[in-house]
Coordinates of C-alpha atoms in Angstrom, one line a residue:
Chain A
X1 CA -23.8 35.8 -36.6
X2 CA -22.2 39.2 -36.0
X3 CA -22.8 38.7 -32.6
X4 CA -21.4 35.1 -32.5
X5 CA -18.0 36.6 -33.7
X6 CA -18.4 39.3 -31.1
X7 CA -18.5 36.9 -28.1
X8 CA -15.7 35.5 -29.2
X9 CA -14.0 38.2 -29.7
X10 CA -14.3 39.3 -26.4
X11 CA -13.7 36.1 -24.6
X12 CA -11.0 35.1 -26.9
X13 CA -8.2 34.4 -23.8
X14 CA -11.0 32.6 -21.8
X15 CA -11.9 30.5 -24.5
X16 CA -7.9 29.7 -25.4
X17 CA -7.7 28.8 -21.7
X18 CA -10.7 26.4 -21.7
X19 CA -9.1 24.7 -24.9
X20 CA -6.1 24.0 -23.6
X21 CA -7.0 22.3 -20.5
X22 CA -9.7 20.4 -22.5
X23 CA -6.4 19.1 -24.5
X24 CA -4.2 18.5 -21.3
X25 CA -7.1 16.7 -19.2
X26 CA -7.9 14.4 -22.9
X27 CA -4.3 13.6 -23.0
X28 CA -4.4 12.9 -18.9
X29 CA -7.4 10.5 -19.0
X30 CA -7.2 8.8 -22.3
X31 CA -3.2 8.0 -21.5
X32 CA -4.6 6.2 -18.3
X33 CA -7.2 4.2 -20.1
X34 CA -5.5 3.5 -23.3
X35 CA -1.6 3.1 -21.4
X36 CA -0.1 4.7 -24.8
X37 CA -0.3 7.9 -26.9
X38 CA 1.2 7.9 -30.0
X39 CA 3.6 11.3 -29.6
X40 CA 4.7 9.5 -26.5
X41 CA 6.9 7.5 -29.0
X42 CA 9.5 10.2 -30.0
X43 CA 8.9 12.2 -26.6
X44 CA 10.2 8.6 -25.0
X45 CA 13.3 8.4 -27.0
X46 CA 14.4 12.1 -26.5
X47 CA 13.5 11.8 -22.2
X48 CA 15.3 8.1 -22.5
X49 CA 18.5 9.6 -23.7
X50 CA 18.4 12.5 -21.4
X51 CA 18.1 10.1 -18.6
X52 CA 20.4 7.4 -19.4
X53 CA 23.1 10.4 -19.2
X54 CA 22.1 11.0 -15.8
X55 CA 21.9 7.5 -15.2
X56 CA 25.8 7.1 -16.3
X57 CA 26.4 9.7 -13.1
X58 CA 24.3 8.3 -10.5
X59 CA 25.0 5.0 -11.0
X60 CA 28.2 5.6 -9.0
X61 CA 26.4 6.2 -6.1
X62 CA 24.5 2.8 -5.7
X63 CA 27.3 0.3 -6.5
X64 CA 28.3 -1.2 -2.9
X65 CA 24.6 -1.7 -2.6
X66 CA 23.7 -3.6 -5.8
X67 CA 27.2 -5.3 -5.3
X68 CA 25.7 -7.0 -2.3
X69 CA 22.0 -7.5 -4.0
X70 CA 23.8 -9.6 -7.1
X71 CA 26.2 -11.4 -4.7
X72 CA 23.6 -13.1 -2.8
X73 CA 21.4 -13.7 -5.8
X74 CA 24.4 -15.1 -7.6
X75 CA 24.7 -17.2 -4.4
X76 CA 21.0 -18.3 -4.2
X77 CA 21.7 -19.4 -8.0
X78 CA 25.1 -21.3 -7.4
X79 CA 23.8 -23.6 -4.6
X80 CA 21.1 -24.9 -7.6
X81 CA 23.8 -26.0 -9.4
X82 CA 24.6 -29.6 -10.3
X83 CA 27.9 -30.1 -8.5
X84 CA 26.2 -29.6 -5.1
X85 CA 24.4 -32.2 -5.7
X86 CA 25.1 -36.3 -5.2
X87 CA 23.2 -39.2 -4.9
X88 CA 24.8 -42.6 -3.3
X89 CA 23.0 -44.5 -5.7
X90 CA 24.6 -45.3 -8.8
X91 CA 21.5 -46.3 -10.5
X92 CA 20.2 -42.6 -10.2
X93 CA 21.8 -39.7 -12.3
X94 CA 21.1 -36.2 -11.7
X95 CA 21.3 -33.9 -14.6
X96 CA 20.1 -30.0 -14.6
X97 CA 19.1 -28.5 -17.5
X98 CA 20.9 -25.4 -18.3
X99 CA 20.4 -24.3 -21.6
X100 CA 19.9 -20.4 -21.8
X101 CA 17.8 -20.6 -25.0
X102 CA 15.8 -23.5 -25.6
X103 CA 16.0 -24.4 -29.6
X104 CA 13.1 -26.4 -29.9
X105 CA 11.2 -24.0 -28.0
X106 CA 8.5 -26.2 -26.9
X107 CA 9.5 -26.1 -22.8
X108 CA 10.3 -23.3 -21.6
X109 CA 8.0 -21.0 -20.1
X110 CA 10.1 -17.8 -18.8
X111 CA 12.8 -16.1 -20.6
X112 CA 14.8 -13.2 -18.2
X113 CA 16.6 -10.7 -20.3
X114 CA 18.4 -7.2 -18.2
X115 CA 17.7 -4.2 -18.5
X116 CA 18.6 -1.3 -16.9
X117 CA 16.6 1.6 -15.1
X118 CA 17.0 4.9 -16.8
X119 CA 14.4 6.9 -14.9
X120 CA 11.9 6.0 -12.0
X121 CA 10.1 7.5 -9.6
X122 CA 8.3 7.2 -6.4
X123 CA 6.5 10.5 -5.2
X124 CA 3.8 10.0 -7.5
X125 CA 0.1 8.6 -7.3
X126 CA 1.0 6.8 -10.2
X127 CA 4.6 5.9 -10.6
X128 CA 6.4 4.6 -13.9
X129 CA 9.8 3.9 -14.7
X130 CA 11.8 3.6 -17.9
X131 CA 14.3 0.5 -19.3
X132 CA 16.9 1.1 -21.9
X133 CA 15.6 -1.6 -23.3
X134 CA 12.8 -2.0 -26.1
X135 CA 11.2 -3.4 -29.2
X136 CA 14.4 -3.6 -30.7
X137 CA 16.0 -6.2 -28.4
X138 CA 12.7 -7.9 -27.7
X139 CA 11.1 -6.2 -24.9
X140 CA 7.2 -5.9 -25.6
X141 CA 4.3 -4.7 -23.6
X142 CA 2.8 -7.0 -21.1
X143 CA 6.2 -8.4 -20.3
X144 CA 7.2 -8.0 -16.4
X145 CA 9.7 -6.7 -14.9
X146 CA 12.0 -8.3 -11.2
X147 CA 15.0 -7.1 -9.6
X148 CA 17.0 -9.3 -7.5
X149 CA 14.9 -8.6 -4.5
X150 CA 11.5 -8.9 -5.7
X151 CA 8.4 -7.9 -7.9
X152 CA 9.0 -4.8 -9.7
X153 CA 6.2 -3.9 -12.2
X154 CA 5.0 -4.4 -15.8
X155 CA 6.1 -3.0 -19.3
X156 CA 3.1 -0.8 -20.4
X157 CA 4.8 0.7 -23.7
X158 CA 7.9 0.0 -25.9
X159 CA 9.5 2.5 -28.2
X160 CA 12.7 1.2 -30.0
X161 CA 15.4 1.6 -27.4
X162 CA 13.2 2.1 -24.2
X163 CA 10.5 0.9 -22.2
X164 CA 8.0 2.1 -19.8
X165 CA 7.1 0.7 -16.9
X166 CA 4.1 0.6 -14.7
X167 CA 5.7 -0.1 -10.8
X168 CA 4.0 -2.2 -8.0
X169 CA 3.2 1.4 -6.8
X170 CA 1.0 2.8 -9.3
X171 CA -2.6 2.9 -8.2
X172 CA -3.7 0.7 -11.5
X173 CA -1.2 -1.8 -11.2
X174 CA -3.1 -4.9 -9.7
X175 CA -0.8 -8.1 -9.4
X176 CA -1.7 -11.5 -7.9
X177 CA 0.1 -12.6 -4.7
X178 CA -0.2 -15.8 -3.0
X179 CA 0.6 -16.2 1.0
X180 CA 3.9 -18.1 0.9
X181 CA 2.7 -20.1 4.3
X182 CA -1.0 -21.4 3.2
X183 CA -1.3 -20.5 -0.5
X184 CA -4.2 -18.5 -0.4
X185 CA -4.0 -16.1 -3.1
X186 CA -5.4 -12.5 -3.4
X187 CA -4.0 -9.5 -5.3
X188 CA -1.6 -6.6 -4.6
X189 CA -3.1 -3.2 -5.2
X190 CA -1.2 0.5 -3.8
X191 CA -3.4 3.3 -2.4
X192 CA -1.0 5.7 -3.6
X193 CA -0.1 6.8 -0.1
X194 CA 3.6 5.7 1.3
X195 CA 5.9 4.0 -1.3
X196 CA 6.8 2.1 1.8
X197 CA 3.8 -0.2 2.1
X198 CA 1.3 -2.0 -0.2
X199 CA -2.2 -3.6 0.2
X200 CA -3.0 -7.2 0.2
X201 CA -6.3 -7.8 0.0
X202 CA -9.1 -10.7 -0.9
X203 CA -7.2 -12.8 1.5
X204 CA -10.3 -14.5 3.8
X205 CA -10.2 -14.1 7.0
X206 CA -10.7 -17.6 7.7
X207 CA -6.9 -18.0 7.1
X208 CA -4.3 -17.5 9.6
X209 CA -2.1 -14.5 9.1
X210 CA 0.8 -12.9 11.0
X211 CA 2.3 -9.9 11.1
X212 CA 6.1 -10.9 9.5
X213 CA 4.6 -13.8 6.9
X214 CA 6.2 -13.4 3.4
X215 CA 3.8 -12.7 0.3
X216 CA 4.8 -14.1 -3.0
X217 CA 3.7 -13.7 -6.6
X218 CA 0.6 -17.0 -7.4
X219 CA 0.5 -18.9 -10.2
X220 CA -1.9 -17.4 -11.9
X221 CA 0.0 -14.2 -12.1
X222 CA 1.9 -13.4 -15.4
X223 CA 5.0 -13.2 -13.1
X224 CA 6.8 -17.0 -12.0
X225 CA 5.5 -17.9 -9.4
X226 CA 7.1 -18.1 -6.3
X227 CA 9.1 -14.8 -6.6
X228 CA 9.1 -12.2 -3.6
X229 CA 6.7 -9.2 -3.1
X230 CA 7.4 -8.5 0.7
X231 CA 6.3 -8.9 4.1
X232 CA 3.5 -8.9 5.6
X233 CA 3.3 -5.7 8.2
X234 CA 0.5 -5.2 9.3
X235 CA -2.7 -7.7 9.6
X236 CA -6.0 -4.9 9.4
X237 CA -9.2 -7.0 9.7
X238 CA -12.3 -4.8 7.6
X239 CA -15.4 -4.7 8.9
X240 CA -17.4 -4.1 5.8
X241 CA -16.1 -7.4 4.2
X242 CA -14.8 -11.1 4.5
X243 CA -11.5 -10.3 4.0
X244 CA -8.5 -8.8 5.4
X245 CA -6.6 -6.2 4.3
X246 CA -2.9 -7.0 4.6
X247 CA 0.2 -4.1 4.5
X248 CA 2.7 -5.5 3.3
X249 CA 6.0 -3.7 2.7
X250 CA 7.6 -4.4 -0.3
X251 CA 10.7 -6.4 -0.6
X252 CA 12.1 -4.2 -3.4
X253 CA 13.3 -0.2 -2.5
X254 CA 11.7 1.2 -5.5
X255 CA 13.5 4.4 -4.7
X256 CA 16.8 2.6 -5.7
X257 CA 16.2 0.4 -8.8
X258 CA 18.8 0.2 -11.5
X259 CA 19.3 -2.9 -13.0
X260 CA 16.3 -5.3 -13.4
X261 CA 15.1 -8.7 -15.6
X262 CA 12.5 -8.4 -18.1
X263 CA 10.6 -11.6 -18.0
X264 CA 9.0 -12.7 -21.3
X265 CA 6.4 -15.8 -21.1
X266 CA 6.5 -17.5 -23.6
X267 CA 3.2 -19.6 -23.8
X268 CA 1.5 -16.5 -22.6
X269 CA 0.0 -16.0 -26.0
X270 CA -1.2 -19.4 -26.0
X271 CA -2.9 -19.3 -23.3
X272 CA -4.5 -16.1 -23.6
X273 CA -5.5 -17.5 -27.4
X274 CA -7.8 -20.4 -25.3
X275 CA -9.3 -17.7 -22.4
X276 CA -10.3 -15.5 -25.0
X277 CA -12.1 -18.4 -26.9
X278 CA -14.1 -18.9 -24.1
X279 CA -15.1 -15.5 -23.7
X280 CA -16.3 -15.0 -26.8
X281 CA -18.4 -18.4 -26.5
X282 CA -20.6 -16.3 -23.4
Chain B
X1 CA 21.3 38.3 -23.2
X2 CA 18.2 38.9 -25.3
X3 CA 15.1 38.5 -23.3
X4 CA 13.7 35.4 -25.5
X5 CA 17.4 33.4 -25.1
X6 CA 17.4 34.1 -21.4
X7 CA 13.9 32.2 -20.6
X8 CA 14.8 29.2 -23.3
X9 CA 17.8 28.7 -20.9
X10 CA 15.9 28.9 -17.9
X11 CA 13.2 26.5 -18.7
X12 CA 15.5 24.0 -19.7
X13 CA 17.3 24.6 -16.4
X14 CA 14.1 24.8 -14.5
X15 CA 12.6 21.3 -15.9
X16 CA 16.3 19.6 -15.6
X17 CA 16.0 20.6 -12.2
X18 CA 12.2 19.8 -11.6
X19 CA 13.3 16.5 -13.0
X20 CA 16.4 15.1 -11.8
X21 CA 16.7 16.6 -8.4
X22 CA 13.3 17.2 -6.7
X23 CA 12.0 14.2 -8.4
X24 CA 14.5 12.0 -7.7
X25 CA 14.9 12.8 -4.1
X26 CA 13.9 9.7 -1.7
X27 CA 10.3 10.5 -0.2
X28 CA 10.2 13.0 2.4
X29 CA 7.3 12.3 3.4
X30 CA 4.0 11.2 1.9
X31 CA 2.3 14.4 2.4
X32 CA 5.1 16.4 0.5
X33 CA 6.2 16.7 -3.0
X34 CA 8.6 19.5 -3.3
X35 CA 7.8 21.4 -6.6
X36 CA 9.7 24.6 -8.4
X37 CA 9.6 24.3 -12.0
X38 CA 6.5 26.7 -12.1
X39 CA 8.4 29.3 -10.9
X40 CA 9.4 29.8 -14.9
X41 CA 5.7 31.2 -15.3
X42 CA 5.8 33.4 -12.9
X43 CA 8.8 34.9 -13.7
X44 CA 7.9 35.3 -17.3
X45 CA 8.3 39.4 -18.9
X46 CA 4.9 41.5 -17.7
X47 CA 5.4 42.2 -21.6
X48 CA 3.6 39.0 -23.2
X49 CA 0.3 39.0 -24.6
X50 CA -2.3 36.7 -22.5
X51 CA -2.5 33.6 -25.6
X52 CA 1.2 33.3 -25.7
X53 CA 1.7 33.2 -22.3
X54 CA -0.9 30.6 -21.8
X55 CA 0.6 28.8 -25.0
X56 CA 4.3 29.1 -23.2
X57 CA 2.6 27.1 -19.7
X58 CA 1.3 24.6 -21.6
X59 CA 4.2 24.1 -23.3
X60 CA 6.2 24.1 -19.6
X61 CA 3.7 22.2 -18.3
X62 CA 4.4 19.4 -21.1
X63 CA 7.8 19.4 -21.4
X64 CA 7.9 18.1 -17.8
X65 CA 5.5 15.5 -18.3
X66 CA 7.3 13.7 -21.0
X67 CA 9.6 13.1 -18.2
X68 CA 7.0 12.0 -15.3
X69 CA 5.2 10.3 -18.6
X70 CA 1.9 12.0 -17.2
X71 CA 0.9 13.5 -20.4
X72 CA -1.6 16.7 -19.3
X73 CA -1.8 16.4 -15.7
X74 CA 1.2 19.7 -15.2
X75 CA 0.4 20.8 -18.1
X76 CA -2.9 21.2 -16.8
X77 CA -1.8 23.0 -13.5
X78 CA 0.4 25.1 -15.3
X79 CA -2.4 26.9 -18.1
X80 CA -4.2 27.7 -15.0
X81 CA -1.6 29.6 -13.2
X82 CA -0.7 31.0 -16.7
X83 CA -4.5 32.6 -17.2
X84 CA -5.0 33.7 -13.5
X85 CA -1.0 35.7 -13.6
X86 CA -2.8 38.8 -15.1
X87 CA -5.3 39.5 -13.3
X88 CA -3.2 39.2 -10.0
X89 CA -0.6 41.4 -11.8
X90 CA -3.1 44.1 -12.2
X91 CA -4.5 43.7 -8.9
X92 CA -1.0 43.9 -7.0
X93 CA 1.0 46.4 -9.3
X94 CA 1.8 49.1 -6.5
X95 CA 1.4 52.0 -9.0
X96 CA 0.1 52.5 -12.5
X97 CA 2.8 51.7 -15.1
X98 CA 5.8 49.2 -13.3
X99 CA 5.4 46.5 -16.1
X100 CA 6.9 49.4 -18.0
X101 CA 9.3 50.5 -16.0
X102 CA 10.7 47.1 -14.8
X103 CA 11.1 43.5 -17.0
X104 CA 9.5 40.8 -15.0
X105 CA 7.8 40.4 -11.7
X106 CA 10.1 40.5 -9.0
X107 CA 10.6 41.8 -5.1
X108 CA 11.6 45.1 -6.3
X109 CA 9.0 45.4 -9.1
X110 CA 6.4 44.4 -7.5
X111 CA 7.2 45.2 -4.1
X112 CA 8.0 42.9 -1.4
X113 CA 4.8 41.9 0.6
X114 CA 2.8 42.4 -3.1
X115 CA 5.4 39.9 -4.7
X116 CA 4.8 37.1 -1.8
X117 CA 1.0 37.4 -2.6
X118 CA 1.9 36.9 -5.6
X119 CA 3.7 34.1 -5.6
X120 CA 1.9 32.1 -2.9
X121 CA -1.4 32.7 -3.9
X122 CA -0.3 31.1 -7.5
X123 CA 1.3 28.3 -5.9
X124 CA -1.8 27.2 -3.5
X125 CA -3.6 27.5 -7.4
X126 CA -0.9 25.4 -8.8
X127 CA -0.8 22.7 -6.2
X128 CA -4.7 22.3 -5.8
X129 CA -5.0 21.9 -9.5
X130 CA -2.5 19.3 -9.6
X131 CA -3.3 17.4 -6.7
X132 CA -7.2 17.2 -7.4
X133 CA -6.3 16.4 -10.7
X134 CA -4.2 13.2 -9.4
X135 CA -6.9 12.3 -6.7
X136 CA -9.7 11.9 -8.9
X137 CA -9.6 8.2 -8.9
X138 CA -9.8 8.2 -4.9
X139 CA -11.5 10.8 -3.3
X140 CA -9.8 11.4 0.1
X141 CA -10.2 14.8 1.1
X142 CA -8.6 15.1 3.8
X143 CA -5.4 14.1 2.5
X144 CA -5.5 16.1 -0.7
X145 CA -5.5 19.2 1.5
X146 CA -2.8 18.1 4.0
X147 CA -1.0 17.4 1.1
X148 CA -1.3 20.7 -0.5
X149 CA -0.3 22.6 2.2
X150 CA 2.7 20.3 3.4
X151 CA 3.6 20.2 -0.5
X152 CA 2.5 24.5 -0.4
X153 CA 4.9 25.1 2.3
X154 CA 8.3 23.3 0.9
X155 CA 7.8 24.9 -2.6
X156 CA 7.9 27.8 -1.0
X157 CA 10.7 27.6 1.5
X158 CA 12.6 26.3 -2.1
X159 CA 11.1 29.1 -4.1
X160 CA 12.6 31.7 -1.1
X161 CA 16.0 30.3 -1.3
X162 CA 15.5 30.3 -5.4
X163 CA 15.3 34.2 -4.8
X164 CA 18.0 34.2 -2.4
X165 CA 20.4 32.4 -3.9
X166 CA 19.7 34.0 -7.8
X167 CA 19.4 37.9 -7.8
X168 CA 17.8 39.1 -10.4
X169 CA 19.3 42.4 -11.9
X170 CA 16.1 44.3 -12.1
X171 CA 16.9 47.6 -14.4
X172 CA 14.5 50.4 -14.1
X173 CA 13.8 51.2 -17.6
X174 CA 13.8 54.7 -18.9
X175 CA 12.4 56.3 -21.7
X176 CA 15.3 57.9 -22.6

């Protein structure tokens, strides 16, 4: 016993030192598994209002740009519009639907709400960013996140007022694509190497692919479908396997986020409800 | 400026920094990520006691990754730089008795040649811990060691016009 207390004694710093990294590597790995930790919560709101002041700042910066990115999405939206439409036929009537919230709630499928980026980054294997937007006004995990180019990511963790987001390029994030040309769909996956590019892969290589082709989210992603992920830029053909791998860079500059749509499914649960059902039948 | 004040200041500067300049910077390059918030270690007072100076890098090492929302992975890097800063004190200190004659480690303290050692030996350390750390899920080595040296040799170069730019008053302290 004496000698027990002895040992320690002596290796008292060593031992302090292997505890502490024992904590930080726990913390690391269970984080990643679990996507939340439970201080996270308070640590989130103090970091969120640290950033959204810097955010106020920087946000000067970045107007002309996200000027022009809103102008042609607003532009893309106004040629939907009813008006633009007109039918010599007097027998047909065109009428669009534009209710914002749907009362009876039985139809729609997506909801978008805004939110703005508070912090991101991009230097990172694993890259997150953060919303000033959470439980409170509706924002819950599993939701995704678009700008007005493109795919941005996913909401991993809510705390009142913020949200955190895993990007497109985080090495866990794995999001289904579809080619826009053929349909074929495959999934979107980052190597962590240049924010620049991401991977496309279980594409076959039966299907014909160009360098240049535009890569869309599927329908069986929890994003609409039909909304941008990038270009193809690159066409690598793997020896090992049936497939290609596809580069494709990203229509989004993740670098410069700042205001994005948090997109809510609303039958998600639903669905989810009848998958699991027949999981737990195996 | 009371020694305790002066380090709460420049941690908070240090991870503001880490944070919303070096981080925020657009990509340089994908074998370099500039880093310089560890430099708060290794400038900590020779006059701390081994636990509470590994307690202090863990608590650096946290602070900034509430912000990257990576909770452990600096703060891992950062208790291992804290427990290896003693012995490379002892093995560089030019003659018995500096750490009480001057405050903290610096050129003049240490010595010139002895304080670059110093300081780049810890940051190799600090980058290979981190980086092996974040490159567990793939194991490319090739590009974890290109990127610690490209990532070595910019934290350096910023760590060199740190010193530059911010003298440090180094008083000799006296018995008297």
């Amino acid at each position: 016993m004496r000698n027990i207390f002895a040992f320690i004694r002596r290796f008292s710093v060593l031992l302090f030192f292997l505890l502490l990294e024992i904590i930080s590597l726990t913390l690391l790995f269970r984080y990643n598994r679990f996507h939340q930790a439970a201080y996270m919560d308070t640590a989130g709101e103090i970091t969120g209002s640290i950033e959204a002041q810097y955010k106020k700042v920087n946000d000067y910066f970045h107007l002309k740009k996200e000027n022009e990115e809103l102008r042609r999405r607003l532009n893309e939206v106004q040629n939907q519009l009813l008006q633009n439409f007109s039918s010599p036929d007097s027998t047909q009537r065109i009428i669009t639907d534009s209710t914002s919230v749907d009362t009876s709630g039985e139809r729609r499928k997506f909801l978008y709400m805004d939110a703005e980026v508070v912090n991101n980054s991009v230097t990172q294997p694993n890259n997150y960013f953060t919303l000033h937007r959470g439980s409170k006004q509706s924002v819950q995990p599993g939701m995704v996140v678009i700008s007005a180019n493109g795919v941005a990511g996913v909401v991993l963790d809510v705390t009142e007022n913020f949200s955190t987001v895993m990007s497109m390029l985080n090495k866990q994030s794995r999001i289904s694509a579809s080619l826009k040309k053929t349909g074929e769909s495959g999934r979107i996956e980052w190597d962590g190497v240049n924010p620049r590019l991401v991977q496309l892969r279980d594409i076959p290589k039966s299907v014909k692919v160009q360098k240049g082709d535009t890569v869309i989210t599927s329908r069986y992603s929890d994003f609409p479908p039909g909304i941008m992920v990038g270009i193809i830029e690159k066409v690598i053909l793997e020896k090992s396997s049936n497939n290609y791998l596809l580069q494709v860079r990203p229509a989004n500059d993740f670098s410069r986020l700042q205001n994005v749509f948090v997109i809510s499914n609303l039958q998600r649960n639903e669905q989810l409800e009848l998958e699991n059902k027949l999981k737990k039948k195996k | 400026m009371s020694s305790l004040l002066r380090n709460i200041i420049r941690l908070i500067l240090f991870i503001l920094v880490q944070v919303f300049v070096l981080n925020k910077i657009p990509p340089l390059h994908q074998y370099i990520t500039p880093y310089i918030y560890y430099l708060f270690i290794l400038w900590l007072p020779f006059s701390m006691g081994r636990s509470s100076l590994l307690i202090v890098s863990f608590i650096t090492g946290l602070c900034l990754d509430f912000f990257t929302k990576s909770p452990g992975l600096h703060a891992a890097a950062c208790v291992a730089i804290g427990y290896l800063r003693p012995f490379f004190i002892n093995l560089l200190m030019p003659q018995q008795g500096a750490e009480f004659n001057y405050r903290e480690p610096s050129a003049t303290s240490l010595g010139f040649t002895q304080y670059v050692t110093y300081v780049s030996v810890l940051t190799v350390v600090h980058h290979t811990f981190l980086f092996t750390i974040q490159a567990f899920q793939f194991g490319n080595i090739f590009y974890l060691v290109l990127k610690t040296l490209g990532s070595t040799v910019i934290s350096l170069l910023l760590v060199t016009v740190i010193e530059i730019i911010f003298i440090r008053k180094q008083k000799f302290l006296t018995n008297t």
